[in-house]
Amino acid sequence: MKPKKSVITRRPIVVGNWKMHRTASDTRDLLQDIGTRVSRIANMDLVACPPFTSLPAASDALGRHGILALGAQNMHQNKEGAFTGEISGSMLREFGVRYVILGHSERRQLFNETDALVAAKAITAVDYHLRPIVCVGESLTQRQEKQTEAVIESQVRASLAGFPADQIEELVVAYEPIWAIGTGKVATPHQANTVHHQIRVLLTQQFGSKGADVRVIYGGSVKPDNATALMSEPDIDGALVGGASLDAKAFFDIIESARTLRAS
Ligand code: PGA
């Protein structure tokens, strides 16, 4: 099967979200292990997002493994100021951070982050040349009540309100159904692709034809044994991996699934 043009534009990307796991010294060990495994990988983007306190150690370790980029799990929407406990874009840039996860469902649910806040953060992120990975996804109740499409539409529109169209190639959108995160319950490839396709249509409506080339990645219990099926879907451009990204071999196997598919 011939790849569509947009598939070539959409370079595969696999992101590891370490959440609140690994101290700085553990970070060095894990990145060393991942870095060795991925050293021959090319033509895709690989990102590790350790906790803030591990970023300096990660930055040192990654200097030796060029293919892996560094990401953060959150940032503040203001450039500086009296915001106790917060981290700014320039602080992230100082350690070579290139990506930032924004609006993860855990931030939305546990820390009351709203779509408007996520939108403000995404705009600040690109000001700092950080690539935002904006997360959206429905809860189990919303899916059961057949609200998925409406929830996704309103999250995508509002979380990207005011996002500069001339920076659209910097954006990555992650579809993470909340009921699949950390539960072992993965969306079927068809369920995931249906939502990815909807997101691509919404991005095109909001940003014009370049919106179709935004990478849309799936997250929620991605494991080596389900990654190939998910990533063979036409609108899935990679994965946002939580638990399995803390295991170097599992993370590498997921990366291989994404790489092999796009190479064929
Ligand atoms: P999981 O987490 O892979 O452990 O389900 C994904 C995420 O929350 O980004």
PDB file of C-alpha atoms and ligand atoms in Angstrom:
ATOM      1  CA  MET A   1       0.000   0.000   0.000  1.00  0.00           C
ATOM      2  CA  LYS A   2       1.394   3.410  -0.981  1.00  0.00           C
ATOM      3  CA  PRO A   3       1.725   5.843   1.912  1.00  0.00           C
ATOM      4  CA  LYS A   4      -0.344   9.012   1.647  1.00  0.00           C
ATOM      5  CA  LYS A   5       1.620  12.260   1.370  1.00  0.00           C
ATOM      6  CA  SER A   6       0.513  13.393   4.785  1.00  0.00           C
ATOM      7  CA  VAL A   7       1.822  10.157   6.290  1.00  0.00           C
ATOM      8  CA  ILE A   8       5.316  11.039   5.052  1.00  0.00           C
ATOM      9  CA  THR A   9       5.055  14.522   6.564  1.00  0.00           C
ATOM     10  CA  ARG A  10       3.917  13.129   9.870  1.00  0.00           C
ATOM     11  CA  ARG A  11       7.180  11.752  11.240  1.00  0.00           C
ATOM     12  CA  PRO A  12       6.439   9.106  13.893  1.00  0.00           C
ATOM     13  CA  ILE A  13       6.947  10.210  17.486  1.00  0.00           C
ATOM     14  CA  VAL A  14       7.065   8.183  20.690  1.00  0.00           C
ATOM     15  CA  VAL A  15       7.020  10.018  24.019  1.00  0.00           C
ATOM     16  CA  GLY A  16       7.720   8.529  27.441  1.00  0.00           C
ATOM     17  CA  ASN A  17       5.808  10.173  30.295  1.00  0.00           C
ATOM     18  CA  TRP A  18       7.581   9.134  33.464  1.00  0.00           C
ATOM     19  CA  LYS A  19       5.082  10.938  35.731  1.00  0.00           C
ATOM     20  CA  MET A  20       6.332  11.135  39.367  1.00  0.00           C
ATOM     21  CA  HIS A  21       8.806   8.293  39.005  1.00  0.00           C
ATOM     22  CA  ARG A  22      12.608   8.146  39.170  1.00  0.00           C
ATOM     23  CA  THR A  23      15.029  10.303  41.136  1.00  0.00           C
ATOM     24  CA  ALA A  24      17.811  12.107  39.298  1.00  0.00           C
ATOM     25  CA  SER A  25      20.274   9.243  39.778  1.00  0.00           C
ATOM     26  CA  ASP A  26      17.706   6.659  38.651  1.00  0.00           C
ATOM     27  CA  THR A  27      17.076   8.856  35.619  1.00  0.00           C
ATOM     28  CA  ARG A  28      20.683   8.557  34.511  1.00  0.00           C
ATOM     29  CA  ASP A  29      20.515   4.763  34.660  1.00  0.00           C
ATOM     30  CA  LEU A  30      17.238   4.494  32.780  1.00  0.00           C
ATOM     31  CA  LEU A  31      18.311   6.936  30.072  1.00  0.00           C
ATOM     32  CA  GLN A  32      21.586   5.130  29.683  1.00  0.00           C
ATOM     33  CA  ASP A  33      19.679   1.890  29.091  1.00  0.00           C
ATOM     34  CA  ILE A  34      17.155   3.467  26.684  1.00  0.00           C
ATOM     35  CA  GLY A  35      19.869   5.489  24.913  1.00  0.00           C
ATOM     36  CA  THR A  36      21.943   2.404  24.151  1.00  0.00           C
ATOM     37  CA  ARG A  37      18.940   0.591  22.691  1.00  0.00           C
ATOM     38  CA  VAL A  38      17.767   3.451  20.462  1.00  0.00           C
ATOM     39  CA  SER A  39      21.155   4.542  19.168  1.00  0.00           C
ATOM     40  CA  ARG A  40      20.520   3.118  15.663  1.00  0.00           C
ATOM     41  CA  ILE A  41      17.028   4.575  15.270  1.00  0.00           C
ATOM     42  CA  ALA A  42      16.533   7.347  12.717  1.00  0.00           C
ATOM     43  CA  ASN A  43      13.675   9.198  11.022  1.00  0.00           C
ATOM     44  CA  MET A  44      11.478   9.435  14.037  1.00  0.00           C
ATOM     45  CA  ASP A  45      11.215  11.609  17.133  1.00  0.00           C
ATOM     46  CA  LEU A  46      11.801  10.058  20.545  1.00  0.00           C
ATOM     47  CA  VAL A  47      11.125  12.011  23.696  1.00  0.00           C
ATOM     48  CA  ALA A  48      11.668  11.261  27.391  1.00  0.00           C
ATOM     49  CA  CYS A  49       9.730  13.349  29.933  1.00  0.00           C
ATOM     50  CA  PRO A  50      11.191  12.774  33.412  1.00  0.00           C
ATOM     51  CA  PRO A  51      10.181  14.817  36.485  1.00  0.00           C
ATOM     52  CA  PHE A  52      11.478  18.416  36.718  1.00  0.00           C
ATOM     53  CA  THR A  53      14.147  17.531  39.289  1.00  0.00           C
ATOM     54  CA  SER A  54      15.627  14.961  36.911  1.00  0.00           C
ATOM     55  CA  LEU A  55      15.959  17.353  33.977  1.00  0.00           C
ATOM     56  CA  PRO A  56      19.582  18.454  34.676  1.00  0.00           C
ATOM     57  CA  ALA A  57      20.722  14.818  35.017  1.00  0.00           C
ATOM     58  CA  ALA A  58      18.680  13.859  31.959  1.00  0.00           C
ATOM     59  CA  SER A  59      20.156  16.723  29.975  1.00  0.00           C
ATOM     60  CA  ASP A  60      23.699  15.511  30.802  1.00  0.00           C
ATOM     61  CA  ALA A  61      22.839  11.914  29.959  1.00  0.00           C
ATOM     62  CA  LEU A  62      21.074  12.794  26.707  1.00  0.00           C
ATOM     63  CA  GLY A  63      24.053  14.747  25.424  1.00  0.00           C
ATOM     64  CA  ARG A  64      25.508  11.331  24.638  1.00  0.00           C
ATOM     65  CA  HIS A  65      22.400   9.941  22.912  1.00  0.00           C
ATOM     66  CA  GLY A  66      21.478  12.388  20.165  1.00  0.00           C
ATOM     67  CA  ILE A  67      18.247  10.717  19.039  1.00  0.00           C
ATOM     68  CA  LEU A  68      16.431  11.170  22.362  1.00  0.00           C
ATOM     69  CA  ALA A  69      14.947  14.598  23.034  1.00  0.00           C
ATOM     70  CA  LEU A  70      13.977  15.902  26.419  1.00  0.00           C
ATOM     71  CA  GLY A  71      10.439  16.838  27.404  1.00  0.00           C
ATOM     72  CA  ALA A  72       8.801  18.236  30.533  1.00  0.00           C
ATOM     73  CA  GLN A  73       5.455  17.127  31.987  1.00  0.00           C
ATOM     74  CA  ASN A  74       4.048  20.604  32.597  1.00  0.00           C
ATOM     75  CA  MET A  75       4.992  24.290  32.718  1.00  0.00           C
ATOM     76  CA  HIS A  76       3.499  27.571  33.887  1.00  0.00           C
ATOM     77  CA  GLN A  77       1.774  29.882  31.430  1.00  0.00           C
ATOM     78  CA  ASN A  78       3.561  33.006  32.689  1.00  0.00           C
ATOM     79  CA  LYS A  79       7.116  33.912  31.861  1.00  0.00           C
ATOM     80  CA  GLU A  80       8.105  34.625  35.473  1.00  0.00           C
ATOM     81  CA  GLY A  81       6.647  35.981  38.697  1.00  0.00           C
ATOM     82  CA  ALA A  82       5.321  35.160  42.139  1.00  0.00           C
ATOM     83  CA  PHE A  83       4.046  31.644  41.382  1.00  0.00           C
ATOM     84  CA  THR A  84       5.387  29.497  44.198  1.00  0.00           C
ATOM     85  CA  GLY A  85       6.232  25.976  43.129  1.00  0.00           C
ATOM     86  CA  GLU A  86       5.916  26.610  39.409  1.00  0.00           C
ATOM     87  CA  ILE A  87       8.382  26.215  36.512  1.00  0.00           C
ATOM     88  CA  SER A  88       8.668  28.526  33.491  1.00  0.00           C
ATOM     89  CA  GLY A  89       9.474  27.907  29.852  1.00  0.00           C
ATOM     90  CA  SER A  90      12.892  29.576  30.096  1.00  0.00           C
ATOM     91  CA  MET A  91      13.803  27.317  33.039  1.00  0.00           C
ATOM     92  CA  LEU A  92      13.004  24.308  30.867  1.00  0.00           C
ATOM     93  CA  ARG A  93      14.911  25.660  27.885  1.00  0.00           C
ATOM     94  CA  GLU A  94      18.033  26.062  29.988  1.00  0.00           C
ATOM     95  CA  PHE A  95      18.257  22.284  30.235  1.00  0.00           C
ATOM     96  CA  GLY A  96      17.673  21.701  26.559  1.00  0.00           C
ATOM     97  CA  VAL A  97      14.003  20.725  26.911  1.00  0.00           C
ATOM     98  CA  ARG A  98      12.297  20.620  23.486  1.00  0.00           C
ATOM     99  CA  TYR A  99       8.794  19.317  24.274  1.00  0.00           C
ATOM    100  CA  VAL A 100       6.257  19.869  27.023  1.00  0.00           C
ATOM    101  CA  ILE A 101       3.196  17.754  27.856  1.00  0.00           C
ATOM    102  CA  LEU A 102       0.232  20.045  28.545  1.00  0.00           C
ATOM    103  CA  GLY A 103      -3.236  19.289  29.886  1.00  0.00           C
ATOM    104  CA  HIS A 104      -2.571  15.656  30.768  1.00  0.00           C
ATOM    105  CA  SER A 105      -5.781  14.233  32.246  1.00  0.00           C
ATOM    106  CA  GLU A 106      -4.042  13.861  35.617  1.00  0.00           C
ATOM    107  CA  ARG A 107      -3.348  17.622  35.558  1.00  0.00           C
ATOM    108  CA  ARG A 108      -6.924  18.303  34.502  1.00  0.00           C
ATOM    109  CA  GLN A 109      -8.514  15.993  37.090  1.00  0.00           C
ATOM    110  CA  LEU A 110      -6.177  16.302  40.077  1.00  0.00           C
ATOM    111  CA  PHE A 111      -4.942  19.875  39.646  1.00  0.00           C
ATOM    112  CA  ASN A 112      -8.054  21.454  38.114  1.00  0.00           C
ATOM    113  CA  GLU A 113      -6.433  22.507  34.850  1.00  0.00           C
ATOM    114  CA  THR A 114      -9.000  23.857  32.409  1.00  0.00           C
ATOM    115  CA  ASP A 115      -8.995  24.027  28.622  1.00  0.00           C
ATOM    116  CA  ALA A 116      -8.382  27.793  28.858  1.00  0.00           C
ATOM    117  CA  LEU A 117      -5.326  27.250  31.034  1.00  0.00           C
ATOM    118  CA  VAL A 118      -3.989  24.595  28.675  1.00  0.00           C
ATOM    119  CA  ALA A 119      -4.488  27.003  25.754  1.00  0.00           C
ATOM    120  CA  ALA A 120      -2.530  29.737  27.570  1.00  0.00           C
ATOM    121  CA  LYS A 121       0.281  27.284  28.328  1.00  0.00           C
ATOM    122  CA  ALA A 122       0.450  26.088  24.720  1.00  0.00           C
ATOM    123  CA  ILE A 123       0.849  29.656  23.465  1.00  0.00           C
ATOM    124  CA  THR A 124       3.621  30.366  26.005  1.00  0.00           C
ATOM    125  CA  ALA A 125       5.325  27.067  25.132  1.00  0.00           C
ATOM    126  CA  VAL A 126       5.776  27.943  21.469  1.00  0.00           C
ATOM    127  CA  ASP A 127       7.047  31.392  22.480  1.00  0.00           C
ATOM    128  CA  TYR A 128       9.888  29.499  24.147  1.00  0.00           C
ATOM    129  CA  HIS A 129      10.395  27.170  21.192  1.00  0.00           C
ATOM    130  CA  LEU A 130       8.971  24.285  23.187  1.00  0.00           C
ATOM    131  CA  ARG A 131       6.772  21.854  21.267  1.00  0.00           C
ATOM    132  CA  PRO A 132       3.478  21.406  23.122  1.00  0.00           C
ATOM    133  CA  ILE A 133       2.012  17.917  23.412  1.00  0.00           C
ATOM    134  CA  VAL A 134      -1.596  18.845  24.172  1.00  0.00           C
ATOM    135  CA  CYS A 135      -3.633  16.015  25.715  1.00  0.00           C
ATOM    136  CA  VAL A 136      -7.357  15.427  25.287  1.00  0.00           C
ATOM    137  CA  GLY A 137      -9.575  12.471  26.148  1.00  0.00           C
ATOM    138  CA  GLU A 138     -12.937  11.417  27.495  1.00  0.00           C
ATOM    139  CA  SER A 139     -13.824   9.678  30.750  1.00  0.00           C
ATOM    140  CA  LEU A 140     -15.456   6.256  30.925  1.00  0.00           C
ATOM    141  CA  THR A 141     -18.852   7.785  31.752  1.00  0.00           C
ATOM    142  CA  GLN A 142     -18.599  10.185  28.847  1.00  0.00           C
ATOM    143  CA  ARG A 143     -17.823   7.294  26.503  1.00  0.00           C
ATOM    144  CA  GLN A 144     -20.660   5.183  27.885  1.00  0.00           C
ATOM    145  CA  GLU A 145     -23.045   8.124  27.439  1.00  0.00           C
ATOM    146  CA  LYS A 146     -21.869   8.538  23.837  1.00  0.00           C
ATOM    147  CA  GLN A 147     -20.369  11.946  24.598  1.00  0.00           C
ATOM    148  CA  THR A 148     -16.895  11.163  23.234  1.00  0.00           C
ATOM    149  CA  GLU A 149     -17.222  13.138  20.017  1.00  0.00           C
ATOM    150  CA  ALA A 150     -18.657  16.227  21.733  1.00  0.00           C
ATOM    151  CA  VAL A 151     -16.066  16.127  24.540  1.00  0.00           C
ATOM    152  CA  ILE A 152     -13.169  15.811  22.109  1.00  0.00           C
ATOM    153  CA  GLU A 153     -14.476  18.604  19.923  1.00  0.00           C
ATOM    154  CA  SER A 154     -14.854  21.015  22.797  1.00  0.00           C
ATOM    155  CA  GLN A 155     -11.460  20.079  24.328  1.00  0.00           C
ATOM    156  CA  VAL A 156      -9.582  20.437  21.041  1.00  0.00           C
ATOM    157  CA  ARG A 157     -11.191  23.770  20.161  1.00  0.00           C
ATOM    158  CA  ALA A 158     -10.815  25.306  23.612  1.00  0.00           C
ATOM    159  CA  SER A 159      -7.370  23.889  24.448  1.00  0.00           C
ATOM    160  CA  LEU A 160      -5.993  25.284  21.183  1.00  0.00           C
ATOM    161  CA  ALA A 161      -7.910  28.582  21.183  1.00  0.00           C
ATOM    162  CA  GLY A 162      -5.547  31.343  20.084  1.00  0.00           C
ATOM    163  CA  PHE A 163      -2.757  28.920  19.180  1.00  0.00           C
ATOM    164  CA  PRO A 164      -0.679  30.653  16.497  1.00  0.00           C
ATOM    165  CA  ALA A 165      -1.397  29.080  13.095  1.00  0.00           C
ATOM    166  CA  ASP A 166       2.149  29.832  11.902  1.00  0.00           C
ATOM    167  CA  GLN A 167       3.497  27.555  14.670  1.00  0.00           C
ATOM    168  CA  ILE A 168       1.170  24.677  13.935  1.00  0.00           C
ATOM    169  CA  GLU A 169       3.939  22.301  12.835  1.00  0.00           C
ATOM    170  CA  GLU A 170       5.327  22.505  16.390  1.00  0.00           C
ATOM    171  CA  LEU A 171       2.139  21.052  17.857  1.00  0.00           C
ATOM    172  CA  VAL A 172       1.534  17.427  18.826  1.00  0.00           C
ATOM    173  CA  VAL A 173      -1.917  16.340  20.055  1.00  0.00           C
ATOM    174  CA  ALA A 174      -2.247  13.286  22.293  1.00  0.00           C
ATOM    175  CA  TYR A 175      -5.534  11.410  22.446  1.00  0.00           C
ATOM    176  CA  GLU A 176      -5.630   9.722  25.833  1.00  0.00           C
ATOM    177  CA  PRO A 177      -8.972   8.205  26.829  1.00  0.00           C
ATOM    178  CA  ILE A 178      -8.972   8.591  30.608  1.00  0.00           C
ATOM    179  CA  TRP A 179     -10.381   5.100  31.113  1.00  0.00           C
ATOM    180  CA  ALA A 180      -7.317   3.628  29.371  1.00  0.00           C
ATOM    181  CA  ILE A 181      -4.628   5.446  31.365  1.00  0.00           C
ATOM    182  CA  GLY A 182      -2.763   3.179  33.745  1.00  0.00           C
ATOM    183  CA  THR A 183      -5.648   0.706  33.764  1.00  0.00           C
ATOM    184  CA  GLY A 184      -4.410  -1.891  31.295  1.00  0.00           C
ATOM    185  CA  LYS A 185      -7.606  -1.241  29.285  1.00  0.00           C
ATOM    186  CA  VAL A 186      -6.480  -0.066  25.897  1.00  0.00           C
ATOM    187  CA  ALA A 187      -8.760   1.484  23.280  1.00  0.00           C
ATOM    188  CA  THR A 188      -9.168  -0.801  20.296  1.00  0.00           C
ATOM    189  CA  PRO A 189      -7.209   0.386  17.251  1.00  0.00           C
ATOM    190  CA  HIS A 190     -10.521   1.225  15.580  1.00  0.00           C
ATOM    191  CA  GLN A 191     -11.842   3.210  18.576  1.00  0.00           C
ATOM    192  CA  ALA A 192      -8.585   5.154  18.777  1.00  0.00           C
ATOM    193  CA  ASN A 193      -8.344   5.814  15.054  1.00  0.00           C
ATOM    194  CA  THR A 194     -11.928   7.096  14.922  1.00  0.00           C
ATOM    195  CA  VAL A 195     -11.086   9.788  17.472  1.00  0.00           C
ATOM    196  CA  HIS A 196      -7.710  10.547  15.855  1.00  0.00           C
ATOM    197  CA  HIS A 197      -9.465  11.100  12.562  1.00  0.00           C
ATOM    198  CA  GLN A 198     -11.977  13.414  14.218  1.00  0.00           C
ATOM    199  CA  ILE A 199      -9.116  15.393  15.799  1.00  0.00           C
ATOM    200  CA  ARG A 200      -7.416  15.729  12.412  1.00  0.00           C
ATOM    201  CA  VAL A 201     -10.612  17.067  10.865  1.00  0.00           C
ATOM    202  CA  LEU A 202     -11.009  19.557  13.741  1.00  0.00           C
ATOM    203  CA  LEU A 203      -7.403  20.707  13.375  1.00  0.00           C
ATOM    204  CA  THR A 204      -7.936  21.247   9.661  1.00  0.00           C
ATOM    205  CA  GLN A 205     -11.065  23.305  10.348  1.00  0.00           C
ATOM    206  CA  GLN A 206      -9.214  25.371  12.940  1.00  0.00           C
ATOM    207  CA  PHE A 207      -5.830  25.782  11.209  1.00  0.00           C
ATOM    208  CA  GLY A 208      -6.399  25.095   7.517  1.00  0.00           C
ATOM    209  CA  SER A 209      -4.635  22.453   5.447  1.00  0.00           C
ATOM    210  CA  LYS A 210      -1.528  22.390   7.696  1.00  0.00           C
ATOM    211  CA  GLY A 211      -3.773  21.179  10.498  1.00  0.00           C
ATOM    212  CA  ALA A 212      -3.982  17.834   8.681  1.00  0.00           C
ATOM    213  CA  ASP A 213      -0.235  17.336   9.151  1.00  0.00           C
ATOM    214  CA  VAL A 214      -0.245  17.763  12.934  1.00  0.00           C
ATOM    215  CA  ARG A 215       0.889  14.592  14.609  1.00  0.00           C
ATOM    216  CA  VAL A 216      -1.807  12.931  16.689  1.00  0.00           C
ATOM    217  CA  ILE A 217      -0.499  10.285  19.078  1.00  0.00           C
ATOM    218  CA  TYR A 218      -2.336   7.747  21.222  1.00  0.00           C
ATOM    219  CA  GLY A 219      -1.837   7.233  24.952  1.00  0.00           C
ATOM    220  CA  GLY A 220      -3.424   4.890  27.456  1.00  0.00           C
ATOM    221  CA  SER A 221      -1.911   1.497  28.380  1.00  0.00           C
ATOM    222  CA  VAL A 222       0.309   1.314  25.292  1.00  0.00           C
ATOM    223  CA  LYS A 223       2.452  -1.810  25.657  1.00  0.00           C
ATOM    224  CA  PRO A 224       4.717  -3.783  23.333  1.00  0.00           C
ATOM    225  CA  ASP A 225       1.903  -6.278  22.635  1.00  0.00           C
ATOM    226  CA  ASN A 226      -0.649  -3.683  21.477  1.00  0.00           C
ATOM    227  CA  ALA A 227       1.591  -1.006  19.931  1.00  0.00           C
ATOM    228  CA  THR A 228       1.831  -2.553  16.467  1.00  0.00           C
ATOM    229  CA  ALA A 229      -1.938  -2.824  16.029  1.00  0.00           C
ATOM    230  CA  LEU A 230      -2.480   0.749  17.235  1.00  0.00           C
ATOM    231  CA  MET A 231       0.247   2.243  15.111  1.00  0.00           C
ATOM    232  CA  SER A 232      -0.907   0.517  11.927  1.00  0.00           C
ATOM    233  CA  GLU A 233      -3.982   2.753  11.973  1.00  0.00           C
ATOM    234  CA  PRO A 234      -3.772   5.551   9.379  1.00  0.00           C
ATOM    235  CA  ASP A 235      -4.375   8.474  11.773  1.00  0.00           C
ATOM    236  CA  ILE A 236      -2.144   7.306  14.633  1.00  0.00           C
ATOM    237  CA  ASP A 237       1.305   8.896  14.414  1.00  0.00           C
ATOM    238  CA  GLY A 238       2.914   7.512  17.535  1.00  0.00           C
ATOM    239  CA  ALA A 239       2.387   6.991  21.230  1.00  0.00           C
ATOM    240  CA  LEU A 240       2.439   8.730  24.594  1.00  0.00           C
ATOM    241  CA  VAL A 241       3.613   5.968  26.895  1.00  0.00           C
ATOM    242  CA  GLY A 242       3.334   6.043  30.690  1.00  0.00           C
ATOM    243  CA  GLY A 243       4.089   2.869  32.643  1.00  0.00           C
ATOM    244  CA  ALA A 244       5.867   1.018  29.826  1.00  0.00           C
ATOM    245  CA  SER A 245       8.285   3.925  29.288  1.00  0.00           C
ATOM    246  CA  LEU A 246       9.897   3.135  32.664  1.00  0.00           C
ATOM    247  CA  ASP A 247      11.051  -0.203  31.307  1.00  0.00           C
ATOM    248  CA  ALA A 248      13.801   0.354  28.711  1.00  0.00           C
ATOM    249  CA  LYS A 249      13.092  -2.860  26.811  1.00  0.00           C
ATOM    250  CA  ALA A 250       9.320  -2.319  26.677  1.00  0.00           C
ATOM    251  CA  PHE A 251       9.798   1.310  25.592  1.00  0.00           C
ATOM    252  CA  PHE A 252      12.236   0.239  22.896  1.00  0.00           C
ATOM    253  CA  ASP A 253       9.842  -2.447  21.623  1.00  0.00           C
ATOM    254  CA  ILE A 254       7.079   0.167  21.313  1.00  0.00           C
ATOM    255  CA  ILE A 255       9.471   2.466  19.426  1.00  0.00           C
ATOM    256  CA  GLU A 256      10.329  -0.394  17.082  1.00  0.00           C
ATOM    257  CA  SER A 257       6.619  -0.929  16.344  1.00  0.00           C
ATOM    258  CA  ALA A 258       6.233   2.708  15.329  1.00  0.00           C
ATOM    259  CA  ARG A 259       9.412   2.715  13.268  1.00  0.00           C
ATOM    260  CA  THR A 260       8.867  -0.512  11.397  1.00  0.00           C
ATOM    261  CA  LEU A 261       5.373   0.445  10.320  1.00  0.00           C
ATOM    262  CA  ARG A 262       6.290   3.753   8.797  1.00  0.00           C
ATOM    263  CA  ALA A 263       9.345   2.261   7.111  1.00  0.00           C
ATOM    264  CA  SER A 264       7.272  -0.377   5.253  1.00  0.00           C
TER     265      SER A 264
HETATM  266  P1  PGA B   1      -0.080   4.595  30.721  1.00  0.00           P
HETATM  267  O1  PGA B   1      -0.071   6.219  30.824  1.00  0.00           O
HETATM  268  O2  PGA B   1       0.706   4.237  29.475  1.00  0.00           O
HETATM  269  O3  PGA B   1       0.590   4.127  31.986  1.00  0.00           O
HETATM  270  O4  PGA B   1      -1.502   4.188  30.623  1.00  0.00           O
HETATM  271  C1  PGA B   1      -0.191   7.028  29.689  1.00  0.00           C
HETATM  272  C2  PGA B   1      -0.183   8.477  30.092  1.00  0.00           C
HETATM  273  O5  PGA B   1      -0.801   8.812  31.121  1.00  0.00           O
HETATM  274  O6  PGA B   1       0.402   9.344  29.429  1.00  0.00           O
END
